[in-house]
Coordinates of C-alpha atoms in Angstrom, one line a residue:
Chain A
M1 CA 29.2 21.0 -4.4
P2 CA 25.5 19.8 -3.8
K3 CA 22.9 20.4 -6.2
T4 CA 20.9 22.8 -4.1
L5 CA 17.6 23.7 -5.2
D6 CA 17.2 26.1 -2.1
V7 CA 20.4 27.2 0.0
A8 CA 21.2 25.5 3.2
P9 CA 23.7 26.9 5.6
A10 CA 27.3 25.2 4.0
K11 CA 28.7 24.2 7.5
V12 CA 25.2 22.8 8.5
L13 CA 24.8 20.9 5.1
K14 CA 28.7 19.9 5.4
E15 CA 28.2 18.2 8.7
I16 CA 25.0 16.5 7.7
K17 CA 27.1 14.6 4.9
K18 CA 29.7 13.5 7.1
K19 CA 27.3 12.2 9.5
I20 CA 25.2 10.3 6.7
V21 CA 28.5 8.8 5.2
T22 CA 29.7 7.4 8.5
R23 CA 26.4 5.8 8.4
F24 CA 26.1 4.7 5.2
P25 CA 29.9 4.0 3.8
E26 CA 27.9 3.8 0.2
M27 CA 27.4 7.1 0.1
K28 CA 30.9 8.7 -0.2
G29 CA 31.0 11.1 -3.2
V30 CA 27.3 11.3 -3.7
R31 CA 25.7 14.7 -4.3
P32 CA 23.1 14.9 -2.5
T33 CA 20.0 17.0 -3.8
V34 CA 18.7 19.4 -1.2
V35 CA 15.5 21.3 -0.9
K36 CA 14.2 23.7 1.5
R37 CA 10.3 23.6 2.8
R38 CA 8.4 26.0 4.2
L39 CA 5.6 23.8 5.7
P40 CA 2.4 24.5 6.8
P41 CA 0.1 23.7 9.8
D42 CA -2.2 20.8 8.8
A43 CA -5.4 22.0 10.0
D44 CA -7.5 20.7 7.0
L45 CA -5.7 17.3 7.8
I46 CA -6.8 17.0 11.1
H47 CA -10.4 17.9 10.2
V48 CA -10.3 14.7 7.6
I49 CA -8.4 12.5 10.2
G50 CA -11.2 13.5 12.3
K51 CA -14.0 12.2 9.9
I52 CA -11.9 8.8 9.4
D53 CA -11.2 8.1 12.9
G54 CA -13.2 10.5 15.8
K55 CA -10.9 9.5 18.4
L56 CA -7.7 10.6 17.0
G57 CA -9.3 13.8 15.3
K58 CA -9.9 14.8 18.8
S59 CA -6.7 13.9 20.1
L60 CA -5.2 16.3 17.4
A61 CA -7.9 19.0 17.6
R62 CA -6.1 20.2 20.6
M63 CA -2.7 20.5 18.8
K64 CA -4.3 23.1 16.9
G65 CA -2.6 26.5 17.1
T66 CA 0.2 24.7 18.4
T67 CA 1.2 23.1 14.8
R68 CA 3.4 25.9 12.9
R69 CA 4.7 26.5 9.4
R70 CA 8.3 25.3 10.1
E71 CA 11.3 25.3 7.6
I72 CA 13.1 22.4 7.3
Y73 CA 15.6 20.9 4.7
C74 CA 15.6 17.8 3.1
A75 CA 19.0 16.2 1.4
S76 CA 18.5 13.3 -0.7
F77 CA 21.5 10.8 -1.4
E78 CA 20.8 8.1 -4.0
K79 CA 22.8 5.6 -5.3
K80 CA 22.8 2.5 -7.8
M81 CA 23.7 -0.6 -5.8
K82 CA 24.9 -4.2 -7.3
A83 CA 22.9 -6.9 -5.8
S84 CA 23.4 -10.8 -6.5
R85 CA 22.7 -12.5 -10.2
G86 CA 23.0 -8.9 -11.9
A87 CA 20.3 -7.2 -10.5
V88 CA 21.2 -3.1 -9.6
L89 CA 19.0 -1.3 -7.1
R90 CA 18.5 2.2 -6.4
K91 CA 19.3 3.2 -2.8
I92 CA 18.2 6.5 -1.5
V93 CA 18.7 8.1 1.9
R94 CA 16.9 11.0 2.9
V95 CA 17.7 13.2 5.7
T96 CA 15.4 16.1 7.2
F97 CA 17.2 18.7 9.0
D98 CA 16.9 22.1 10.7
R99 CA 18.7 25.3 9.9
E100 CA 20.7 24.8 13.1
G101 CA 21.5 21.0 11.8
H102 CA 19.6 18.9 14.1
I103 CA 18.4 15.9 12.1
L104 CA 14.7 15.8 12.4
K105 CA 14.6 12.2 10.5
L106 CA 16.5 9.8 8.6
V107 CA 14.7 7.2 6.1
S108 CA 16.2 5.2 3.5
S109 CA 14.1 3.6 0.6
K110 CA 13.0 0.3 0.6
Chain B
M1 CA -10.6 -14.7 6.6
S2 CA -14.2 -14.4 7.1
S3 CA -16.7 -11.4 6.6
S4 CA -17.9 -8.7 8.5
S5 CA -21.2 -8.9 10.0
S6 CA -20.4 -5.1 12.0
S7 CA -17.9 -3.2 10.5
G8 CA -14.7 -2.2 13.0
G9 CA -14.2 1.4 12.2
S10 CA -16.1 4.3 14.1
A11 CA -16.9 6.0 10.5
R12 CA -18.8 2.9 9.8
R13 CA -20.4 2.1 12.9
G14 CA -24.5 2.2 12.6
T15 CA -24.8 1.7 8.9
R16 CA -27.3 -0.5 7.8
R17 CA -27.0 -1.0 3.8
R18 CA -23.6 -2.1 2.6
L19 CA -22.6 -2.0 -0.8
L20 CA -19.7 -3.1 -2.9
L21 CA -19.7 -1.4 -6.0
A22 CA -17.7 -3.6 -8.5
V23 CA -16.5 -1.3 -11.9
S24 CA -14.5 -2.3 -15.0
S25 CA -14.6 -1.4 -18.3
R26 CA -16.5 -4.0 -20.7
E27 CA -14.6 -3.2 -23.6
K28 CA -11.3 -3.2 -22.4
L29 CA -12.1 -6.5 -20.2
R30 CA -13.2 -8.0 -23.6
R31 CA -10.0 -6.7 -26.0
R32 CA -7.8 -8.3 -23.4
F33 CA -9.6 -11.7 -22.7
N34 CA -12.1 -11.9 -25.7
Q35 CA -15.8 -12.5 -25.1
R36 CA -15.3 -16.0 -23.7
G37 CA -13.1 -14.3 -21.3
L38 CA -15.5 -12.0 -20.3
D39 CA -18.1 -14.1 -20.1
R40 CA -16.3 -16.0 -17.8
I41 CA -15.4 -12.8 -15.2
E42 CA -19.3 -12.1 -15.6
E43 CA -20.4 -15.7 -14.4
A44 CA -17.4 -15.4 -11.6
L45 CA -19.0 -12.3 -10.8
E46 CA -22.7 -13.7 -10.2
G47 CA -21.3 -16.3 -7.9
Y48 CA -19.5 -13.3 -6.0
K49 CA -22.8 -11.9 -5.5
E50 CA -24.1 -14.6 -3.7
G51 CA -21.0 -14.9 -1.8
L52 CA -21.3 -11.3 -0.6
A53 CA -24.9 -11.7 0.0
R54 CA -24.2 -14.5 2.8
R55 CA -22.3 -11.7 4.4
R56 CA -25.1 -9.3 4.4
F57 CA -22.7 -7.0 1.5
T58 CA -24.6 -6.3 -2.0
L59 CA -22.6 -6.5 -4.9
R60 CA -23.5 -3.7 -7.6
V61 CA -21.3 -4.2 -11.0
A62 CA -21.1 -1.1 -13.4
F63 CA -19.2 -1.4 -16.8
L64 CA -18.6 2.4 -16.7
D65 CA -18.1 2.3 -20.4
D66 CA -21.3 -0.2 -21.6
A67 CA -24.7 2.0 -21.9
S68 CA -26.9 -0.9 -20.8
S69 CA -25.0 -1.3 -17.3
M70 CA -25.1 2.2 -16.5
S71 CA -28.7 2.4 -17.8
A72 CA -29.5 0.3 -14.8
F73 CA -28.2 3.3 -12.7
G74 CA -29.8 5.9 -14.8
L75 CA -26.6 7.0 -16.0
K76 CA -24.8 7.3 -19.2
P77 CA -21.7 5.5 -20.1
T78 CA -18.4 7.1 -20.1
R79 CA -16.7 6.7 -23.7
R80 CA -13.0 7.1 -22.8
I81 CA -12.0 5.4 -19.7
T82 CA -9.3 7.6 -18.2
D83 CA -8.3 8.1 -14.2
V84 CA -10.5 11.4 -14.1
S85 CA -13.5 10.1 -16.2
A86 CA -13.5 6.9 -14.5
K87 CA -13.6 8.6 -10.9
S88 CA -16.1 11.2 -11.9
A89 CA -18.5 7.9 -13.5
I90 CA -17.5 6.4 -9.7
D91 CA -18.5 9.5 -8.1
R92 CA -22.0 9.9 -10.0
L93 CA -22.8 6.0 -9.1
I94 CA -22.0 6.6 -5.4
G95 CA -24.2 9.8 -5.5
K96 CA -26.8 7.5 -7.0
L97 CA -26.5 4.4 -4.7
A98 CA -25.7 6.2 -1.5
K99 CA -29.2 8.4 -1.5
S100 CA -30.5 6.3 1.5
P101 CA -29.3 7.4 4.7
G102 CA -27.1 5.1 6.5
T103 CA -25.3 3.4 3.2
S104 CA -21.8 2.4 3.3
I105 CA -20.0 1.9 -0.2
S106 CA -16.9 0.3 -0.6
V107 CA -15.2 0.4 -4.3
L108 CA -13.6 -2.3 -6.1
L109 CA -11.9 -1.6 -9.1
L110 CA -11.7 -4.6 -11.7
G111 CA -8.5 -4.8 -13.7
G112 CA -5.3 -3.5 -13.2
G113 CA -4.0 -0.3 -14.2
E114 CA -4.4 -0.4 -18.1
V115 CA -8.1 -1.4 -17.5
I116 CA -9.1 1.5 -15.1
P117 CA -5.9 3.6 -14.5
Y118 CA -4.1 4.5 -11.7
F119 CA -3.9 8.6 -10.9
R120 CA -0.4 9.4 -11.2
L121 CA -0.3 12.7 -8.7
S122 CA 2.6 14.6 -8.6
N123 CA 5.3 13.3 -6.3
P124 CA 5.9 15.3 -3.1
T125 CA 9.4 14.1 -2.7
R126 CA 11.6 15.3 -5.5
D127 CA 13.1 11.6 -5.9
S128 CA 13.5 9.2 -9.1
D129 CA 9.9 8.9 -9.4
A130 CA 7.9 11.0 -12.1
S131 CA 4.8 10.6 -10.3
V132 CA 2.7 8.4 -7.7
P133 CA 0.5 5.9 -9.2
T134 CA -2.8 5.8 -6.7
D135 CA -6.1 4.7 -6.4
N136 CA -6.5 7.5 -3.3
P137 CA -8.7 9.7 -5.3
Y138 CA -11.2 6.8 -5.9
G139 CA -12.3 7.0 -2.3
C140 CA -12.1 10.6 -2.2
K141 CA -14.8 13.2 -2.5
P142 CA -15.9 13.9 -6.0
G143 CA -13.9 16.4 -7.9
A144 CA -10.6 15.6 -5.6
V145 CA -8.1 14.9 -7.9
T146 CA -4.7 16.2 -6.6
A147 CA -2.1 14.7 -4.4
E148 CA -3.0 17.5 -1.9
K149 CA -6.7 16.6 -1.6
C150 CA -6.3 12.7 -1.6
L151 CA -3.9 12.3 0.8
L152 CA -6.6 10.7 3.2
P153 CA -9.6 9.1 1.4
E154 CA -12.5 8.2 3.3
R155 CA -14.0 5.3 1.3
P156 CA -12.6 1.9 1.2
V157 CA -11.2 1.1 -2.3
G158 CA -9.3 -2.1 -3.8
R159 CA -8.0 -3.1 -6.7
M160 CA -8.1 -6.8 -8.8
P161 CA -5.5 -6.8 -11.0
D162 CA -6.2 -8.6 -14.5
G163 CA -2.0 -9.8 -15.1
N164 CA -2.0 -7.9 -18.3
G165 CA -1.6 -11.5 -20.1
S166 CA -3.7 -13.6 -22.3
S167 CA -5.4 -15.6 -19.9
V168 CA -8.6 -14.5 -17.7
K169 CA -7.3 -16.8 -15.0
L170 CA -5.9 -14.3 -12.6
L171 CA -9.0 -12.3 -12.4
V172 CA -11.6 -14.8 -12.3
T173 CA -9.3 -16.6 -9.6
Q174 CA -9.3 -13.8 -7.0
I175 CA -13.2 -13.0 -7.7
E176 CA -13.7 -16.7 -6.8
N177 CA -11.5 -17.0 -3.7
A178 CA -13.2 -13.5 -2.4
A179 CA -16.8 -14.7 -3.5
K180 CA -15.8 -18.3 -1.2
A181 CA -14.0 -16.0 1.4
S182 CA -17.4 -15.4 3.0
T183 CA -17.7 -19.0 4.3
L184 CA -13.9 -20.0 5.2
L185 CA -12.6 -19.7 8.8
P186 CA -9.3 -19.1 9.1
G187 CA -7.1 -22.2 9.9
A188 CA -4.0 -20.4 10.8
K189 CA -3.4 -18.6 13.7
T190 CA 0.2 -16.9 13.1
A191 CA 2.1 -14.7 11.0
L192 CA 5.2 -14.9 8.8
G193 CA 7.4 -11.6 9.1
Y194 CA 10.7 -11.3 6.5
T195 CA 12.8 -8.3 6.9
A196 CA 16.4 -7.2 5.1
A197 CA 18.9 -7.1 7.6
V198 CA 19.1 -3.4 7.9
W199 CA 15.9 -3.0 9.0
K200 CA 15.6 -5.7 11.5
K201 CA 15.2 -3.3 14.5
A202 CA 12.5 -1.0 12.8
S203 CA 10.5 -4.6 11.7
Q204 CA 11.1 -6.1 15.2
Q205 CA 9.3 -3.3 16.4
V206 CA 6.3 -3.6 14.0
W207 CA 6.4 -7.5 15.2
S208 CA 6.2 -6.9 18.7
E209 CA 4.0 -4.0 18.8
L210 CA 2.0 -6.4 16.9
G211 CA 2.0 -9.4 19.5
W212 CA 3.5 -11.9 16.8
K213 CA 4.9 -15.1 18.0
G214 CA 7.7 -17.1 16.4
T215 CA 10.8 -16.1 14.4
L216 CA 11.2 -13.2 12.2
R217 CA 13.1 -14.2 8.9
V218 CA 16.3 -12.0 8.3
S219 CA 18.0 -11.7 4.6
L220 CA 21.3 -11.6 4.8
P221 CA 21.9 -14.5 5.7
L222 CA 18.5 -15.7 4.1
S223 CA 18.2 -15.9 0.2
Y224 CA 15.4 -17.0 -1.9
V225 CA 17.1 -20.7 -2.0
D226 CA 16.4 -20.7 1.8
V227 CA 12.9 -20.2 1.7
K228 CA 10.5 -22.9 2.4
A229 CA 6.8 -24.2 2.5
S230 CA 6.5 -24.1 6.4
W231 CA 7.2 -20.6 6.4
F232 CA 3.8 -19.8 4.8
K233 CA 1.8 -22.6 6.2
R234 CA -1.1 -21.9 8.0
K235 CA 0.1 -18.4 8.1
D236 CA -3.2 -15.7 8.2
C237 CA -0.7 -12.3 8.0
L238 CA 2.3 -12.3 5.7
Y239 CA 4.5 -9.3 6.5
F240 CA 7.8 -8.0 4.1
N241 CA 10.3 -5.7 4.9
L242 CA 12.4 -5.9 1.9
H243 CA 14.2 -4.1 -1.2
G244 CA 12.0 -4.0 -4.4
S245 CA 12.7 -2.7 -7.2
D246 CA 11.2 -1.4 -10.8
R247 CA 13.2 -3.3 -13.1
E248 CA 13.3 -6.6 -10.9
P249 CA 10.6 -9.1 -10.7
H250 CA 12.4 -10.3 -6.9
W251 CA 12.6 -8.7 -3.6
F252 CA 16.1 -8.3 -1.8
G253 CA 17.7 -8.7 1.5
Q254 CA 20.6 -6.4 2.7
K255 CA 23.2 -6.5 5.2
G256 CA 26.0 -3.8 5.3
V257 CA 26.3 -2.8 1.6
S258 CA 25.7 -6.6 0.4
F259 CA 22.2 -7.0 -1.2
T260 CA 21.0 -10.6 -2.5
T261 CA 17.7 -11.7 -3.7
A262 CA 15.5 -12.7 -0.9
L263 CA 12.0 -13.8 -2.7
S264 CA 11.3 -14.4 -5.7
P265 CA 7.8 -14.7 -7.8
A266 CA 8.7 -18.8 -8.2
N267 CA 9.0 -19.0 -4.4
V268 CA 5.6 -18.0 -4.0
R269 CA 3.7 -19.7 -6.5
R270 CA 5.6 -22.9 -5.0
F271 CA 5.2 -22.2 -1.4
N272 CA 2.1 -19.8 -0.9
R273 CA -1.2 -21.9 -0.7
R274 CA -3.5 -20.0 1.7
E275 CA -5.9 -16.9 2.2
S276 CA -3.5 -14.7 3.5
V277 CA -3.5 -11.0 4.0
V278 CA -0.1 -9.8 2.7
L279 CA 1.7 -6.4 3.0
T280 CA 4.6 -5.4 1.9
E281 CA 7.0 -2.1 2.2
A282 CA 9.1 -2.8 -0.4
C283 CA 9.9 0.0 -3.5
Y284 CA 7.1 -1.2 -6.0
G285 CA 5.8 -4.1 -3.9
A286 CA 2.4 -3.4 -5.7
I287 CA 3.6 -2.6 -9.3
E288 CA 1.3 -4.6 -12.0
M289 CA 1.0 -3.0 -15.0
R290 CA 3.1 -5.0 -18.0
R291 CA 3.9 -7.7 -15.3
K292 CA 2.5 -11.2 -15.2
K293 CA 2.7 -13.4 -12.2
E294 CA 5.9 -14.8 -13.5
T295 CA 7.7 -11.3 -12.8
S296 CA 5.7 -10.0 -10.2
I297 CA 5.7 -11.1 -6.6
A298 CA 2.4 -9.5 -6.2
L299 CA 0.5 -11.3 -9.0
S300 CA 2.3 -14.2 -7.4
F301 CA 0.5 -14.0 -4.1
L302 CA -2.7 -13.2 -5.3
S303 CA -2.6 -16.1 -8.3
S304 CA -1.7 -18.4 -5.3
G305 CA -4.3 -17.6 -3.2
S306 CA -3.9 -14.6 -0.9
L307 CA -7.1 -12.8 -0.5
C308 CA -5.4 -9.5 -0.5
M309 CA -2.4 -7.7 -0.7
V310 CA -0.9 -4.2 0.0
G311 CA 2.0 -2.7 -1.4
S312 CA 3.5 0.5 -2.7
T313 CA 3.7 1.4 -6.4
C314 CA 6.7 3.6 -6.2
V315 CA 10.1 4.0 -4.1
A316 CA 8.7 3.7 -0.4
Y317 CA 10.5 5.1 2.8
G318 CA 10.7 4.0 6.7
A319 CA 13.3 4.1 8.9
L320 CA 16.4 2.0 9.9
V321 CA 15.9 2.2 13.4
P322 CA 12.7 3.2 15.7
P323 CA 11.2 5.3 15.8
L324 CA 8.9 3.9 12.8
S325 CA 8.0 6.1 10.3
E326 CA 6.3 6.2 6.8
A327 CA 5.8 2.8 5.6
D328 CA 6.7 0.9 8.8
L329 CA 4.0 2.4 10.4
I330 CA 1.5 1.7 7.3
A331 CA 2.6 -1.8 7.9
L332 CA 2.1 -1.4 11.9
H333 CA -1.4 0.2 11.8
F334 CA -2.5 -2.0 8.6
F335 CA -2.4 -5.0 10.3
G336 CA -3.0 -3.8 14.3
N337 CA -6.6 -3.0 12.4
V338 CA -6.8 -6.3 10.9
K339 CA -6.2 -7.9 14.3
K340 CA -8.6 -5.7 15.6
G341 CA -11.4 -7.3 12.8
M342 CA -11.7 -4.3 10.9
P343 CA -12.2 -5.2 7.0
V344 CA -8.9 -4.7 5.0
G345 CA -10.0 -1.3 2.9
E346 CA -10.9 0.2 6.5
A347 CA -7.8 -0.7 7.7
L348 CA -5.7 0.6 5.1
L349 CA -7.9 4.1 5.2
N350 CA -7.5 4.1 9.2
A351 CA -3.6 3.0 9.0
R352 CA -3.4 6.4 6.8
A353 CA -5.0 8.4 9.4
Q354 CA -2.6 7.2 11.8
L355 CA 0.1 7.7 10.1
A356 CA -0.9 11.3 9.2
A357 CA -1.9 11.8 12.9
S358 CA 1.5 10.1 14.4
A359 CA 3.6 12.7 12.0
I360 CA 1.7 15.8 12.7
S361 CA 1.7 14.4 16.8
R362 CA 5.5 14.4 16.4
Q363 CA 6.7 16.9 14.0
G364 CA 3.6 18.9 14.0
Y365 CA 3.3 18.9 10.3
L366 CA 3.4 15.9 7.4
D367 CA 6.6 16.1 5.3
D368 CA 7.2 15.0 1.9
D369 CA 8.1 11.8 2.8
D370 CA 5.0 11.2 4.4
R371 CA 2.6 12.8 1.9
K372 CA 4.3 10.3 -0.6
T373 CA 4.0 7.4 1.9
L374 CA 0.0 8.3 2.4
L375 CA -0.4 8.3 -1.8
Q376 CA 1.7 5.5 -2.8
F377 CA 0.2 2.1 -1.2
V378 CA -2.6 0.6 -2.9
L379 CA -4.8 -2.6 -1.9
F380 CA -5.3 -5.5 -4.2
G381 CA -8.3 -7.7 -3.3
D382 CA -11.8 -7.0 -1.8
P383 CA -11.7 -4.2 0.6
T384 CA -14.8 -5.9 2.3
L385 CA -12.7 -8.8 3.8
R386 CA -11.6 -9.3 7.0
I387 CA -9.7 -11.9 9.6
Q388 CA -11.7 -13.0 12.4
P389 CA -10.2 -10.7 15.5
H390 CA -9.3 -13.4 17.6
S391 CA -7.4 -15.8 15.2
L392 CA -3.9 -13.5 15.8
G393 CA -1.7 -13.5 18.2
S394 CA -2.5 -16.1 20.6
D395 CA -0.5 -18.1 23.0
K396 CA -1.1 -21.2 20.7
D397 CA 0.4 -19.3 18.0
A398 CA 4.1 -19.5 19.3
K399 CA 3.8 -23.4 19.0
D400 CA 2.9 -23.2 15.7
A401 CA 5.6 -20.3 14.4

């Protein structure tokens, strides 16, 4: 079982794991950490962006009211990998998905 | 590299008085380098004042723990320098210096994290980093010391690490190079790009959007034994999208599940010879505490002539393939802003804002990875330096590359 901090639908999580292992075979058998996040709209940040770059701020200000509170999940797969000359690197793959199992973002550690 | 006579960002437009506030701890520098080393630093700072004056910047130096230095600003010294006390002292200094309208102030931290500490803010992601070392709060408004309030600093901040060794040479070299930069004209017109094979597509997008010509180097198959002096010759911008580690001095390439050493500190010290701007997306690419130039690629760049370096203090993230995200967007926007002639400190500020704007436009929110990325990238070097805008990406570059 994955280390789930807030429950993602089991069927969705199974599908996500399958997709990740297909893309990253080295992650087979890795238990992901799954976190549920309720993300607030970022109105304050839009204000700060506007102070740094007026143009950007203006274009984002038009989005005010369209940014909304969202519920998303992030599953994090982590594994130590061996490199040349005996070095060991930590590789992390993070996948952000919604309740329906749509992958919103896929990133890996550098 | 050259100076900026008119700043590139809209926030700075119309300013009349431009200050670089350099801060440090006299006591910590003396303990690390003895009185003789401290004297060398102060001597270099005198030359730096002249160099900055040629670019119409005023250098103000404040040793936060020194009574005579702080009394020049009408302030009391800070007895014990911590992240919070250093920020509080810097905020008070800025309050004194910014009294006349139209003053723009950039901050330069003299010394590594053991001289002026990094803030260690809570890690927005639940990954293996206990906290995120960052200089963001030093560029934020007074009282802002939490991760949530320090995502987007509004003041440029740079740092000159001291190398944690017995020699004062690294710090003095950086100060002298920054002082000389005001009179140096760029002799190079091309960029070096070096990526792990797994991120080739993402790196290629960064490369092509920046209009850079020439070859993007890829590891694997390339490794540290293939690195040549010609890679670095006459290059203004050096872009790296390789793996890094908190336990290893090298950066690594990856193809499939195979990893190899792609770049070593020795490669950099041997081949890097000019006043370049460096950005690395590598995890721990800007790690400098408890490291010396022999065990840090970042310090090797600074000791061998690079004028500034942007990198991450902890685990960084990026896309495997386009659309670009996180560290890739920092790289794209930072170099894009540098190409427009923006000073490097401002280029990083704006790159963060552009990353945030891009994430909000695309997703409607900033997620945990975006937040960590906004905190983790630091700038080593003088934040007021800039490359002449016309010097990059021309047709002639393709022939040189």
